[in-house]
Short mmCIF file of C-alpha atoms in Angstrom, two decimals:
data_model
loop_
_atom_site.label_atom_id
_atom_site.label_comp_id
_atom_site.label_asym_id
_atom_site.label_seq_id
_atom_site.Cartn_x
_atom_site.Cartn_y
_atom_site.Cartn_z
CA MET A 775 -116.09 104.18 -108.69
CA PRO A 776 -113.68 106.82 -107.25
CA LEU A 777 -113.92 107.71 -103.60
CA PRO A 778 -115.52 111.07 -102.71
CA VAL A 779 -113.17 114.05 -102.55
CA ALA A 780 -114.72 115.00 -99.21
CA THR A 781 -117.32 113.80 -96.73
CA LEU A 782 -119.68 116.34 -95.16
CA VAL A 783 -121.67 115.85 -91.96
CA VAL A 784 -124.65 118.19 -91.58
CA PRO A 785 -126.56 118.16 -88.26
CA ALA A 786 -130.00 119.65 -88.82
CA HIS A 787 -132.74 120.44 -86.29
CA ASN A 788 -135.91 121.81 -87.91
CA GLU A 789 -134.02 123.29 -90.86
CA ALA A 790 -136.50 122.52 -93.65
CA ALA A 791 -136.57 126.19 -94.64
CA VAL A 792 -132.83 126.41 -95.29
CA ILE A 793 -131.24 123.00 -95.80
CA GLY A 794 -132.23 122.90 -99.46
CA ARG A 795 -130.30 126.12 -100.00
CA LEU A 796 -127.14 124.55 -98.54
CA LEU A 797 -127.43 121.27 -100.44
CA ARG A 798 -128.22 123.01 -103.72
CA GLY A 799 -125.15 125.20 -103.39
CA LEU A 800 -122.94 122.20 -102.65
CA LEU A 801 -124.20 119.91 -105.36
CA ASP A 802 -124.87 122.30 -108.24
CA GLY A 803 -121.13 122.67 -108.89
CA ALA A 804 -120.07 119.15 -107.90
CA ASP A 805 -119.41 116.12 -110.04
CA PRO A 806 -121.58 113.04 -109.33
CA GLY A 807 -120.03 111.19 -106.41
CA GLU A 808 -117.53 113.95 -105.67
CA PHE A 809 -118.97 114.57 -102.21
CA SER A 810 -120.59 112.26 -99.71
CA ILE A 811 -123.06 114.25 -97.61
CA VAL A 812 -124.60 112.86 -94.41
CA VAL A 813 -127.53 114.89 -93.10
CA VAL A 814 -128.57 114.01 -89.56
CA ALA A 815 -132.10 115.25 -88.92
CA ASN A 816 -132.26 115.37 -85.13
CA GLY A 817 -135.44 115.95 -83.14
CA CYS A 818 -137.17 117.42 -86.18
CA THR A 819 -140.86 118.19 -86.26
CA ASP A 820 -140.74 119.63 -89.78
CA ALA A 821 -139.81 118.34 -93.25
CA THR A 822 -136.02 118.58 -92.88
CA ALA A 823 -135.47 114.89 -93.64
CA SER A 824 -137.77 114.78 -96.66
CA VAL A 825 -136.28 117.95 -98.15
CA ALA A 826 -132.75 116.57 -97.80
CA SER A 827 -133.81 113.19 -99.20
CA GLY A 828 -134.80 114.87 -102.45
CA PHE A 829 -131.20 115.68 -103.39
CA GLY A 830 -130.21 112.30 -104.76
CA ALA A 831 -127.70 109.55 -104.11
CA ASP A 832 -124.91 111.81 -102.84
CA VAL A 833 -126.99 112.71 -99.77
CA THR A 834 -127.60 110.17 -97.01
CA VAL A 835 -130.27 111.16 -94.50
CA LEU A 836 -130.29 109.82 -90.96
CA GLU A 837 -133.07 110.55 -88.49
CA THR A 838 -133.01 110.53 -84.71
CA PRO A 839 -135.70 111.71 -82.27
CA VAL A 840 -133.02 113.20 -80.00
CA PRO A 841 -132.72 117.00 -80.52
CA SER A 842 -128.98 117.21 -79.90
CA LYS A 843 -126.29 118.59 -82.18
CA ALA A 844 -123.58 116.68 -80.33
CA ALA A 845 -125.46 113.39 -80.72
CA ALA A 846 -126.17 114.20 -84.36
CA LEU A 847 -122.48 114.78 -85.04
CA ARG A 848 -121.63 111.43 -83.47
CA LEU A 849 -124.22 109.66 -85.60
CA GLY A 850 -122.93 111.43 -88.68
CA ASP A 851 -119.36 110.42 -87.93
CA GLU A 852 -120.39 106.79 -87.49
CA ALA A 853 -122.00 106.83 -90.93
CA ALA A 854 -119.25 108.82 -92.63
CA SER A 855 -116.08 107.45 -94.15
CA GLY A 856 -113.02 109.03 -95.64
CA PHE A 857 -111.25 112.34 -95.25
CA PRO A 858 -111.14 115.25 -95.37
CA ARG A 859 -114.33 115.59 -93.38
CA LEU A 860 -116.36 118.76 -93.08
CA TYR A 861 -118.85 119.57 -90.35
CA VAL A 862 -121.36 122.04 -91.77
CA ASP A 863 -124.27 123.85 -90.13
CA ALA A 864 -127.50 123.47 -92.09
CA ASP A 865 -128.27 127.20 -92.14
CA VAL A 866 -125.12 128.38 -93.97
CA GLU A 867 -124.27 128.48 -97.67
CA LEU A 868 -121.21 126.77 -99.13
CA THR A 869 -120.22 125.91 -102.68
CA ALA A 870 -118.48 122.91 -104.19
CA ALA A 871 -115.52 125.14 -105.01
CA GLY A 872 -115.29 126.15 -101.37
CA VAL A 873 -115.20 122.51 -100.26
CA ARG A 874 -112.39 121.77 -102.71
CA VAL A 875 -110.31 124.70 -101.45
CA LEU A 876 -110.76 123.64 -97.84
CA ALA A 877 -109.78 120.08 -98.72
CA ALA A 878 -106.64 121.35 -100.43
CA ALA A 879 -105.71 123.45 -97.38
CA LEU A 880 -105.56 120.30 -95.26
CA GLU A 881 -102.86 118.90 -97.52
CA ARG A 882 -100.41 121.46 -96.14
CA SER A 883 -97.98 119.96 -93.69
CA GLY A 884 -99.09 120.43 -90.09
CA THR A 885 -102.57 121.77 -90.92
CA HIS A 886 -105.29 119.65 -89.33
CA ALA A 887 -108.27 122.03 -89.38
CA ALA A 888 -109.47 124.67 -91.82
CA ALA A 889 -112.44 126.99 -92.13
CA PRO A 890 -113.71 129.42 -94.77
CA GLU A 891 -113.87 133.19 -94.69
CA ARG A 892 -117.22 134.58 -93.55
CA ALA A 893 -119.49 136.31 -96.06
CA LEU A 894 -121.96 138.26 -93.95
CA ASP A 895 -125.35 138.75 -95.54
CA LEU A 896 -126.70 141.88 -93.88
CA VAL A 897 -129.66 142.48 -96.18
CA ASN A 898 -132.69 143.79 -94.28
CA VAL A 899 -131.08 143.66 -90.84
CA SER A 900 -131.73 146.45 -88.35
CA TRP A 901 -129.08 149.12 -87.96
CA PRO A 902 -128.00 148.00 -84.44
CA VAL A 903 -127.30 144.53 -85.83
CA SER A 904 -125.33 146.01 -88.72
CA TRP A 905 -123.33 148.23 -86.38
CA TYR A 906 -122.63 145.31 -84.04
CA TYR A 907 -121.15 143.18 -86.82
CA ASP A 908 -119.10 146.09 -88.15
CA VAL A 909 -117.16 145.86 -84.89
CA TRP A 910 -117.36 142.09 -84.33
CA THR A 911 -115.82 141.24 -87.70
CA ARG A 912 -112.80 143.46 -86.95
CA LEU A 913 -111.84 141.77 -83.67
CA PRO A 914 -108.57 139.78 -83.83
CA SER A 915 -109.99 136.67 -82.16
CA VAL A 916 -112.95 136.68 -84.55
CA ARG A 917 -110.79 137.13 -87.64
CA ASP A 918 -108.34 134.38 -86.64
CA GLY A 919 -110.61 131.81 -84.97
CA LEU A 920 -112.44 128.95 -86.65
CA PHE A 921 -115.63 129.62 -84.67
CA GLY A 922 -118.68 131.49 -85.91
CA ARG A 923 -118.29 130.19 -89.46
CA GLY A 924 -120.60 127.18 -89.46
CA VAL A 925 -118.00 125.09 -91.29
CA ILE A 926 -114.87 123.30 -90.12
CA ALA A 927 -112.83 120.87 -92.23
CA VAL A 928 -110.48 118.36 -90.63
CA ASP A 929 -108.13 115.59 -91.64
CA ALA A 930 -108.05 112.22 -89.86
CA GLN A 931 -105.90 113.54 -87.01
CA GLY A 932 -108.13 116.57 -86.63
CA CYS A 933 -111.20 114.36 -86.53
CA GLU A 934 -109.72 112.32 -83.70
CA ARG A 935 -109.02 115.48 -81.76
CA LEU A 936 -112.58 116.74 -82.18
CA ALA A 937 -113.98 113.37 -81.15
CA ALA A 938 -112.03 113.60 -77.89
CA LEU A 939 -113.52 116.98 -76.95
CA PRO A 940 -116.13 117.15 -74.19
CA SER A 941 -119.67 117.99 -75.25
CA VAL A 942 -120.21 121.72 -74.75
CA MET A 943 -122.69 124.27 -76.05
CA ALA A 944 -119.98 126.26 -77.84
CA ASP A 945 -118.93 123.35 -80.03
CA ASP A 946 -117.38 125.55 -82.72
CA LEU A 947 -115.35 127.50 -80.16
CA ALA A 948 -114.18 124.24 -78.61
CA ALA A 949 -113.16 122.99 -82.05
CA SER A 950 -111.25 126.19 -82.74
CA ILE A 951 -109.20 126.22 -79.54
CA ALA A 952 -108.47 122.50 -79.87
CA PHE A 953 -105.92 123.43 -82.55
CA SER A 954 -102.91 125.70 -82.19
CA VAL A 955 -102.47 128.65 -84.52
CA SER A 956 -99.99 126.64 -86.61
CA GLU A 957 -102.40 123.72 -86.91
CA ARG A 958 -105.44 125.62 -88.17
CA ALA A 959 -106.09 127.84 -91.14
CA VAL A 960 -108.72 130.34 -92.25
CA VAL A 961 -108.87 130.03 -96.03
CA PRO A 962 -109.86 133.32 -97.74
CA GLU A 963 -110.48 131.58 -101.09
CA ALA A 964 -113.33 129.61 -99.51
CA ARG A 965 -116.40 131.63 -98.54
CA VAL A 966 -119.30 130.65 -96.33
CA GLY A 967 -122.53 132.62 -96.45
CA ILE A 968 -123.82 133.31 -92.95
CA ARG A 969 -127.01 135.19 -92.17
CA PRO A 970 -127.09 137.10 -88.91
CA PRO A 971 -130.22 137.91 -86.91
CA ARG A 972 -132.34 140.62 -88.45
CA THR A 973 -133.59 142.19 -85.23
CA PHE A 974 -131.94 143.49 -82.09
CA ALA A 975 -133.97 141.06 -79.98
CA ASP A 976 -132.66 138.11 -81.97
CA LEU A 977 -129.13 139.48 -81.79
CA MET A 978 -129.45 139.50 -78.01
CA ARG A 979 -130.64 135.89 -78.01
CA ARG A 980 -127.50 134.91 -79.89
CA ARG A 981 -125.22 136.98 -77.69
CA VAL A 982 -126.73 135.64 -74.44
CA ARG A 983 -126.22 132.13 -75.79
CA ALA A 984 -122.64 133.01 -76.73
CA VAL A 985 -121.83 134.43 -73.29
CA THR A 986 -123.35 131.39 -71.58
CA SER A 987 -121.48 128.93 -73.78
CA VAL A 988 -118.12 130.70 -73.45
CA THR A 989 -118.56 130.74 -69.67
CA GLU A 990 -119.08 126.97 -69.78
CA VAL A 991 -115.84 126.49 -71.74
CA GLU A 992 -113.90 128.79 -69.42
CA GLY A 993 -115.12 126.85 -66.40
CA ARG A 994 -113.65 123.58 -67.59
CA ASP A 995 -110.11 122.50 -66.73
CA ASP A 996 -109.95 119.96 -69.56
CA MET A 997 -109.94 122.54 -72.35
CA PRO A 998 -107.55 125.31 -73.47
CA ALA A 999 -108.35 128.90 -72.61
CA ALA A 1000 -110.92 130.55 -74.86
CA PRO A 1001 -110.03 133.84 -76.57
CA ARG A 1002 -111.58 136.92 -75.02
CA THR A 1003 -112.18 140.39 -76.37
CA GLY A 1004 -110.96 142.97 -73.88
CA LEU A 1005 -111.11 146.71 -73.52
CA SER A 1006 -107.62 146.95 -75.03
CA ASP A 1007 -108.91 145.38 -78.26
CA LEU A 1008 -111.63 148.00 -78.56
CA VAL A 1009 -109.20 150.81 -77.76
CA ARG A 1010 -106.82 149.64 -80.50
CA LEU A 1011 -109.73 149.46 -82.91
CA LEU A 1012 -110.78 153.01 -82.09
CA ARG A 1013 -107.25 154.30 -82.54
CA ALA A 1014 -107.09 152.70 -85.97
CA GLU A 1015 -110.60 153.79 -86.99
CA PRO A 1016 -111.93 156.69 -84.86
CA ALA A 1017 -115.10 156.90 -86.95
CA LEU A 1018 -116.19 153.58 -85.42
CA ALA A 1019 -116.73 155.20 -82.00
CA PRO A 1020 -120.58 155.06 -82.01
CA LYS A 1021 -120.51 151.44 -83.17
CA VAL A 1022 -117.96 150.46 -80.53
CA VAL A 1023 -120.18 152.02 -77.85
CA LEU A 1024 -123.13 149.97 -79.10
CA PHE A 1025 -120.97 146.82 -79.27
CA ALA A 1026 -119.84 147.29 -75.67
CA ALA A 1027 -123.41 147.92 -74.52
CA VAL A 1028 -124.59 144.71 -76.21
CA ALA A 1029 -121.76 142.78 -74.56
CA LEU A 1030 -122.62 144.11 -71.09
CA LEU A 1031 -126.35 143.51 -71.54
CA ALA A 1032 -125.76 139.96 -72.81
CA LYS A 1033 -123.52 139.22 -69.84
CA ALA A 1034 -126.19 140.48 -67.44
CA ARG A 1035 -128.93 138.44 -69.10
CA ALA A 1036 -126.76 135.29 -69.11
CA ARG A 1037 -126.19 135.37 -65.35
CA ARG A 1038 -129.28 133.35 -64.46
CA ALA A 1039 -128.38 130.50 -66.83
CA VAL A 1040 -124.76 130.56 -65.62
CA ARG A 1041 -125.82 130.45 -61.97
CA ARG A 1042 -128.05 127.45 -62.71
CA GLY A 1043 -125.36 125.78 -64.78
CA ASP A 1044 -127.85 125.65 -67.64
CA TYR A 1045 -125.70 124.93 -70.67
CA LEU A 1046 -128.41 123.09 -72.58
CA THR A 1047 -131.06 125.72 -73.31
CA TRP A 1048 -130.45 126.88 -76.88
CA LEU A 1049 -131.69 130.42 -77.56
CA ARG A 1050 -132.36 130.04 -81.26
CA ASP A 1051 -132.62 132.96 -83.65
CA GLU A 1052 -135.45 132.29 -86.09
CA SER A 1053 -135.29 135.63 -87.92
CA SER A 1054 -132.25 134.64 -89.98
CA ARG A 1055 -134.11 131.55 -91.20
CA GLN A 1056 -137.10 133.44 -92.54
CA PRO A 1057 -137.58 134.23 -96.26
CA GLY A 1058 -137.26 137.75 -97.53
CA HIS A 1059 -133.54 138.25 -98.12
CA GLU A 1060 -132.85 139.67 -101.55
CA SER A 1061 -130.06 137.13 -101.91
CA GLU A 1062 -132.57 134.28 -101.78
CA ARG A 1063 -133.69 135.23 -105.28
CA GLN A 1064 -130.37 133.94 -106.59
CA PRO A 1065 -129.14 130.91 -104.62
CA GLY A 1066 -125.53 131.28 -103.56
CA HIS A 1067 -125.44 135.06 -104.07
CA HIS A 1068 -124.32 137.16 -101.12
CA VAL A 1069 -124.35 140.85 -100.50
CA GLU A 1070 -121.24 141.28 -98.42
CA ARG A 1071 -119.68 143.99 -96.38
CA GLN A 1072 -116.04 143.79 -95.47
CA PRO A 1073 -114.55 145.74 -92.56
CA GLY A 1074 -114.35 149.41 -93.45
CA GLN A 1075 -117.31 149.50 -95.85
CA GLN A 1076 -120.03 151.86 -94.75
CA ALA A 1077 -123.50 150.54 -94.02
CA GLY A 1078 -126.34 151.77 -96.17
CA HIS A 1079 -130.00 150.98 -96.52
CA ARG A 1080 -129.09 147.68 -98.17
CA THR A 1081 -125.76 146.03 -97.62
CA GLY A 1082 -124.36 142.90 -98.25
CA THR A 1083 -123.19 136.15 -90.60
CA GLY A 1084 -120.11 131.43 -85.39
CA GLU A 1085 -120.58 133.16 -83.59
CA ALA A 1086 -122.30 135.33 -86.09
#
């Protein structure tokens, strides 16, 4: 029997509502045995494990009572074998074709980590959320970094580098900055469906978490510097697209408010409390009627009543 083309590790904490969507998208276009998928249900109080177990022999389900993504990734790595290896968040959407393209990208000389392009599903989100992501997706650090995609593929050397990283809240940011620009690649031919928060309140939860986690990374002397969005980035964006002015104002306001709200956690050194957005995990998206379908908006496309998520 041939070895799998790729091994995927999926940490999942109470993701019964969405993990079937991910696994269906991966396996519907895959040959039997093409992928080895290890789902680590960690600290679950729902049916995550039983849902994942229903997807056949290509999916191995591990369970642990410890609600920790870092611990789940370690367990998944211990059970996984072979490369390339993909670490995939349970709440995103990825196809078999996307996995193949990411695997191929790692065959390029010097490339040890790869991630897909984001496909933001902005159906039924509030207008402040839509405006926020219109700016966020245009930022250079966001466009070039591996973070905020929910998927990272590595070869054996890349896996060793990730294993050596300290455990931090911003695990995807840490993974991104662990590789130089020449060692990592964003692969436009691979697309990952990411659903952002629907409400402004849930957007703020995500942004407060992001500010807190980036502060943790910046406070460590055993990690490279994290990319930061500065005023100069927003000024350049406005010069290129003056019509974005109202959205840039909202983006800056969200950033300042998130920083203010994160101060208490930062002062306490609380880098464990995970402010989870539940709105993006709820049913009701039009795209859920057709698994794998995304309504996308690329930078420059105007938002309407319905438009087609890191950190997203």
